[in-house]
Short mmCIF file of C-alpha atoms in Angstrom, two decimals:
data_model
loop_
_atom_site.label_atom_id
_atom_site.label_comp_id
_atom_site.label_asym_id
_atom_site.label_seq_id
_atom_site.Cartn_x
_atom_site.Cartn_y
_atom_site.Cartn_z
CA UNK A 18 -6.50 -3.79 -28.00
CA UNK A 19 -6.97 -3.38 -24.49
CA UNK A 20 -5.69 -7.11 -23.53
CA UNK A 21 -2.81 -6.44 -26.00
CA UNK A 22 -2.10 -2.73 -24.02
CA UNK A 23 -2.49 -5.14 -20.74
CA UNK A 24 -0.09 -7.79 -21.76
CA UNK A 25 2.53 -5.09 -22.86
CA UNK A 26 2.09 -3.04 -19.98
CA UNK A 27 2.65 -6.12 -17.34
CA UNK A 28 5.96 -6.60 -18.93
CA UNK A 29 6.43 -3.23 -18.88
CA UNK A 30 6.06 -3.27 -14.95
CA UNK A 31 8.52 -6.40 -14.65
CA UNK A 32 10.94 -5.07 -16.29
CA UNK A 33 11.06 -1.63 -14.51
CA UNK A 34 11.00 -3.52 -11.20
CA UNK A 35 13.76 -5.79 -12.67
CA UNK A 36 15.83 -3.23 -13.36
CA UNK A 37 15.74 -0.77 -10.29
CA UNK A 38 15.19 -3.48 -7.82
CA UNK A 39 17.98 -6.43 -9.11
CA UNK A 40 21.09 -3.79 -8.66
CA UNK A 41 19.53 -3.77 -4.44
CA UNK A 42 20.58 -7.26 -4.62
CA UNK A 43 23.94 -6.97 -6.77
CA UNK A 44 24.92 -4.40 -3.97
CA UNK A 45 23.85 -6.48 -0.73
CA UNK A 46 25.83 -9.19 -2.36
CA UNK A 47 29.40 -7.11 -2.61
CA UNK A 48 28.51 -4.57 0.62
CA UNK A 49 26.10 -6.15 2.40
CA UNK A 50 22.14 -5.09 3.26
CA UNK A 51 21.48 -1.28 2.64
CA UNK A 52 18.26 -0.19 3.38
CA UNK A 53 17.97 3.12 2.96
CA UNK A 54 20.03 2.64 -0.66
CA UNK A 55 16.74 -0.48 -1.10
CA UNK A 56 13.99 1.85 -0.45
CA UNK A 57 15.16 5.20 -2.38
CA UNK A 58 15.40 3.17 -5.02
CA UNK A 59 11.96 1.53 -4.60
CA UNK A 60 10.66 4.66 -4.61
CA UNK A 61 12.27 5.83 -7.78
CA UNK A 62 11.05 2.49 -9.09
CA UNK A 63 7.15 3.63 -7.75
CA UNK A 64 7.41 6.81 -9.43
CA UNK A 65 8.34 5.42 -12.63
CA UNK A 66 6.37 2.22 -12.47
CA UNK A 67 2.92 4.42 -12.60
CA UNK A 68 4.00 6.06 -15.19
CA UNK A 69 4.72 3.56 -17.45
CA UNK A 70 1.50 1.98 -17.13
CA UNK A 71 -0.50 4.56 -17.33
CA UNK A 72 -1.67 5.33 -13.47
CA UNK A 73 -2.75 8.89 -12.89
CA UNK A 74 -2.87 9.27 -9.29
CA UNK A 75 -5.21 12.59 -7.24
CA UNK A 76 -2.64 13.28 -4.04
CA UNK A 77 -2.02 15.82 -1.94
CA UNK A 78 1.64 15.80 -0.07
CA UNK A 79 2.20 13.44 3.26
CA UNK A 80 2.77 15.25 6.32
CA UNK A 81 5.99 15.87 7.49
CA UNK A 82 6.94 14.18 10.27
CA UNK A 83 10.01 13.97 12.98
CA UNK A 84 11.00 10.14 12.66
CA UNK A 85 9.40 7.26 11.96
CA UNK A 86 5.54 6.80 11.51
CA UNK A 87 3.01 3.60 11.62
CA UNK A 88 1.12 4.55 7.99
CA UNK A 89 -2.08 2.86 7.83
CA UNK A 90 -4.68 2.49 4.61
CA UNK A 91 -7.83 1.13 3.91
CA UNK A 92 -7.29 -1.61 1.20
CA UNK A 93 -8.58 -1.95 -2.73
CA UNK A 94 -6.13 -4.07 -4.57
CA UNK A 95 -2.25 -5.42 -5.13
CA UNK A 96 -1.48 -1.84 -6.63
CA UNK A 97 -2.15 0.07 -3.17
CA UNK A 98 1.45 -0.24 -1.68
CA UNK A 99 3.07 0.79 -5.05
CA UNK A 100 0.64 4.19 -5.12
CA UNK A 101 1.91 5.06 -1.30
CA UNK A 102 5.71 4.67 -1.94
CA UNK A 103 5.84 7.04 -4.47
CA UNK A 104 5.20 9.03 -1.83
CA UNK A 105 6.93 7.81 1.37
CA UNK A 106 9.59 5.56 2.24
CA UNK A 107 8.58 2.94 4.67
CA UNK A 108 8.14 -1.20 4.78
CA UNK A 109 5.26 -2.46 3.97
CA UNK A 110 3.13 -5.63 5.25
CA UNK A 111 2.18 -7.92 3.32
CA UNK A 112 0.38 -11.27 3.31
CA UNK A 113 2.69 -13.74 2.83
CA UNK A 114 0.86 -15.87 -0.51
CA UNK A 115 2.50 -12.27 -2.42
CA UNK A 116 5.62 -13.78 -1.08
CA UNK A 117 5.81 -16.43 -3.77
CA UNK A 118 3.83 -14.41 -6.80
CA UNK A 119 6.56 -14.25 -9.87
CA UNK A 120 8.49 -10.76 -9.97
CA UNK A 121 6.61 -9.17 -7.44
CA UNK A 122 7.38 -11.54 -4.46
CA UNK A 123 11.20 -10.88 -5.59
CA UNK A 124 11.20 -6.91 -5.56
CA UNK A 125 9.39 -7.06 -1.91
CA UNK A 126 11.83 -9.51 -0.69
CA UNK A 127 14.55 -7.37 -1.59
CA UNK A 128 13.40 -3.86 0.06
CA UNK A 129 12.53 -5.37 3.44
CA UNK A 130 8.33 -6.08 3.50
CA UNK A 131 7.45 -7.92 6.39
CA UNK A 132 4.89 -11.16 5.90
CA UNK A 133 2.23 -12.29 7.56
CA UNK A 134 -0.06 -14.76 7.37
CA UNK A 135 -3.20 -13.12 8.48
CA UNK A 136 -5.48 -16.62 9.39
CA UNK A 137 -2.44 -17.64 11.62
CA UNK A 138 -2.39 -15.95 15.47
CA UNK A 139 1.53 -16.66 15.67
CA UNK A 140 2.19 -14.88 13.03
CA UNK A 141 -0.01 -12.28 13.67
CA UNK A 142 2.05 -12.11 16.89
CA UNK A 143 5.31 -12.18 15.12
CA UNK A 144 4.25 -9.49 12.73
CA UNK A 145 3.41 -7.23 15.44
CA UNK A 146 6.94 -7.70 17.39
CA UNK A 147 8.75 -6.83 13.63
CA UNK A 148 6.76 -3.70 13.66
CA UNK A 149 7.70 -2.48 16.98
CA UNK A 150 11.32 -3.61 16.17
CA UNK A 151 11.26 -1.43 12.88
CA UNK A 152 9.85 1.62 14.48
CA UNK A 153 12.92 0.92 17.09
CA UNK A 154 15.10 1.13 14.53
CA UNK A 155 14.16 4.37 12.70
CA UNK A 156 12.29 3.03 10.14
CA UNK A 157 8.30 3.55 8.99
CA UNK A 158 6.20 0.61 8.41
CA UNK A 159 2.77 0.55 6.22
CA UNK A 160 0.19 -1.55 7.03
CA UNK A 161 -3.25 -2.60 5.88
CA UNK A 162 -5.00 -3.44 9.05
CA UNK A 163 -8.32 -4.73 7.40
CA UNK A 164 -6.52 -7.47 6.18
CA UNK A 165 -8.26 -8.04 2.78
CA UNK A 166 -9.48 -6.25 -0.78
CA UNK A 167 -13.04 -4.50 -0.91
CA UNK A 168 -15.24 -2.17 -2.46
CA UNK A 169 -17.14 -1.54 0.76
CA UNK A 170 -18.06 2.16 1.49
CA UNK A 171 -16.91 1.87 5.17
CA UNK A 172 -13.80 -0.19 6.10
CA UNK A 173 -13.70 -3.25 7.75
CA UNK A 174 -12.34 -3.69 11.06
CA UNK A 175 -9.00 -2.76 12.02
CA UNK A 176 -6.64 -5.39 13.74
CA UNK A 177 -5.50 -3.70 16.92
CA UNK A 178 -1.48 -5.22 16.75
CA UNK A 179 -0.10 -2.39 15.19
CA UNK A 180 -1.87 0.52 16.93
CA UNK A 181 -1.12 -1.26 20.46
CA UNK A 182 2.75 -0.55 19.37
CA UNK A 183 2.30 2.77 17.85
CA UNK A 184 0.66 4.19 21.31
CA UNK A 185 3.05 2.64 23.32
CA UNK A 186 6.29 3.98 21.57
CA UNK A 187 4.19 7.69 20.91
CA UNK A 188 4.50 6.71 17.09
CA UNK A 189 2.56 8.69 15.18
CA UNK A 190 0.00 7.39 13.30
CA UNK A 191 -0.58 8.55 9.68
CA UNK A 192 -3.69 8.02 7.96
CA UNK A 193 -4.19 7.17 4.28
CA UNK A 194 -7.55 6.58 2.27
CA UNK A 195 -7.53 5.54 -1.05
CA UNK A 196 -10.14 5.15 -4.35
CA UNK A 197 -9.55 4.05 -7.53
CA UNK A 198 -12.18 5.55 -10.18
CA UNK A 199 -13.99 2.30 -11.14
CA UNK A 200 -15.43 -0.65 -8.85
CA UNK A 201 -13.75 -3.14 -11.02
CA UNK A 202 -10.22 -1.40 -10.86
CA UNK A 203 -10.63 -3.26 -6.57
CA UNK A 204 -8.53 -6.60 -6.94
CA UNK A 205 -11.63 -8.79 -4.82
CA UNK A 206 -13.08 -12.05 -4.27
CA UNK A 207 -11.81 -15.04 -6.74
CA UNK A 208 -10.21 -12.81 -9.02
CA UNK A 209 -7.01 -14.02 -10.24
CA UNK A 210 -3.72 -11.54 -10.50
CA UNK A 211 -2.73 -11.80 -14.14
CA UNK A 212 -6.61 -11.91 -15.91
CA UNK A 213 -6.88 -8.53 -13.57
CA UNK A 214 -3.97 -6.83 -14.26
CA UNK A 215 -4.90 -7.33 -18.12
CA UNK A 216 -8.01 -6.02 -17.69
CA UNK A 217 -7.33 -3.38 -15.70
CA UNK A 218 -4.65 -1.80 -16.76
CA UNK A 219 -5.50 -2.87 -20.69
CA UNK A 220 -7.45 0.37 -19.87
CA UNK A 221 -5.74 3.75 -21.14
CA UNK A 222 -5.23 5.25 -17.53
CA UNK A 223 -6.26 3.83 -14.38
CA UNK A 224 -7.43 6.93 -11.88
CA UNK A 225 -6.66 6.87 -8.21
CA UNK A 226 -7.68 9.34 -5.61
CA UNK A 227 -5.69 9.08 -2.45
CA UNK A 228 -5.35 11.42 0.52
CA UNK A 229 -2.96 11.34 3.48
CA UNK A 230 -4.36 12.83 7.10
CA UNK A 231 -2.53 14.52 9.84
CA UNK A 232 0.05 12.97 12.17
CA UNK A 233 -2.18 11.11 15.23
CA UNK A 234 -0.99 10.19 18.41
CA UNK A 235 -2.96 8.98 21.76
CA UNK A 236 -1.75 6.71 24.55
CA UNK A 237 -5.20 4.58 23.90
CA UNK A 238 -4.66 2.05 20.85
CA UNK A 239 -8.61 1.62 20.96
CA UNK A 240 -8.92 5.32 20.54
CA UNK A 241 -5.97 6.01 17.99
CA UNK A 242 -7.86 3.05 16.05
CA UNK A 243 -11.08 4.53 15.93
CA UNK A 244 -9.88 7.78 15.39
CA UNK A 245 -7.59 6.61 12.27
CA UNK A 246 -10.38 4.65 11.15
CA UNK A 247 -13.09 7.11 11.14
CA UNK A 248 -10.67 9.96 9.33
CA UNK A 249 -10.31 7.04 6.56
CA UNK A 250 -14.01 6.21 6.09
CA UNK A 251 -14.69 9.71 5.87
CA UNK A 252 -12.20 10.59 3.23
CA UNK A 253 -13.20 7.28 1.53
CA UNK A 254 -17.04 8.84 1.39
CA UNK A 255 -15.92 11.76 -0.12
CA UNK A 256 -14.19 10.73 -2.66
CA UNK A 257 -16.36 7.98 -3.16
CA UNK A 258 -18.94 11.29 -4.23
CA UNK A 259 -16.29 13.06 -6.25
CA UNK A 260 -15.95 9.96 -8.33
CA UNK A 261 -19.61 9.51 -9.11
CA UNK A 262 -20.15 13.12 -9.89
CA UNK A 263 -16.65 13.00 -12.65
CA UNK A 264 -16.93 9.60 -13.87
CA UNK A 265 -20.24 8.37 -13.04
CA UNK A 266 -19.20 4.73 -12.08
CA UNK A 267 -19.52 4.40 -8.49
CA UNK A 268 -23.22 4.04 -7.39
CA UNK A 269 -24.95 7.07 -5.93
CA UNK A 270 -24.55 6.07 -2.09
CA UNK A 271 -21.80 7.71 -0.08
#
């Protein structure tokens, strides 16, 4: 039953991406790129998405905030992004192997994620000069700064690209912390996409606590880092504890 409920629900999620994200690219085609048409509809798509498969997500509301903003999470699996822009409407980056991955490659692609391929310094560098070009133009960008999937309690270290540009331009700096209610629900290690997505979401509901802090600015990128980081890892402890005490599947160590 629950790799039947899997199977179902991954073509479930194609075919809701299909069909709010292919009209993006029937209307570039006739009226060129529209971005803001691109990502209202990805977020419609978001919204609808986690319903369909059954993800119940623990949130309170993003702050409010006067232009565009550098969001930055800690990092559990390939569902992360999708959980955020329900909530926000921003471009994400990604690492460039999702770039090719069937259906999901194609919907990124067409509402304007930036890649990067995180072992390569040039693109690193690249990466960084599209985020300070984004923020330029109006437009919020999401990033994952640890640069890979864990189940750690405290997040690895941040890459310092993005925060250089966010405390040069006064960008504010939104932080996001995330927990899904099972170990096994983190996308890690040699895991492959499919066999995970069946298992996981072969599950009834799939439970994610995730918690947005307020607006940070500082003319140091070493201290907006820290500072962002340290707001994550605590939220990340806590409900790290409210999971073990509801569910009982997280060890007792926050």
């Amino acid at each position: 039953m629950i790799q039947f409920r899997g199977f179902l629900r991954f073509w479930v999620f194609v075919g809701v991406a299909l069909y709010y994200l292919v009209p993006i690219l029937i209307r570039a085609a006739f009226r060129g790129d529209d971005l803001p048409y691109a990502l209202r509809r990805r977020r419609v798509w978001a919204v609808k998405c986690s319903q369909l498969v059954g993800v119940r997500i623990d949130v309170d509301e993003p702050p409010a905030v006067e232009g565009p903003a550098l969001y930055v999470s800690n990092h559990r699996s390939y569902y992360d992004p999708v959980a955020v822009l329900r909530d926000v409407e921003a471009l994400p980056v990604a690492k460039a192997e999702v770039s090719g991955w069937p259906f999901i490659g194609f919907a990124a692609r067409s509402t304007g994620v930036m890649w990067v391929i995180r072992e390569n310094r040039e693109s690193r560098k690249q990466t960084v000069e599209a985020i300070e070009d984004t923020l330029n133009e109006g437009h919020s960008v999401l990033i994952y700064p640890e640069g890979t999937t864990h189940t750690e309690l405290k997040s690895m270290p941040f890459r310092q690209g993005a925060f250089r540009v966010a405390a040069a331009l006064g960008t504010p700096v939104i932080p996001i912390a995330i927990e899904y209610s099972r170990p096994e629900d983190a996308w890690i290690g040699s895991s492959t996409f499919i066999p995970h997505f069946l298992t996981v979401f072969g599950r009834r509901r799939i439970y994610i606590k995730m918690r947005y802090g307020a607006p940070l600015t500082d003319t140091d990128p070493e201290r907006l880092l820290q500072r962002t980081q340290e707001w994550i890892d605590a939220q990340v402890r806590e409900m790290r504890k409210q999971w073990f005490e509801e569910e009982g599947f997280w060890e007792n160590r926050y």
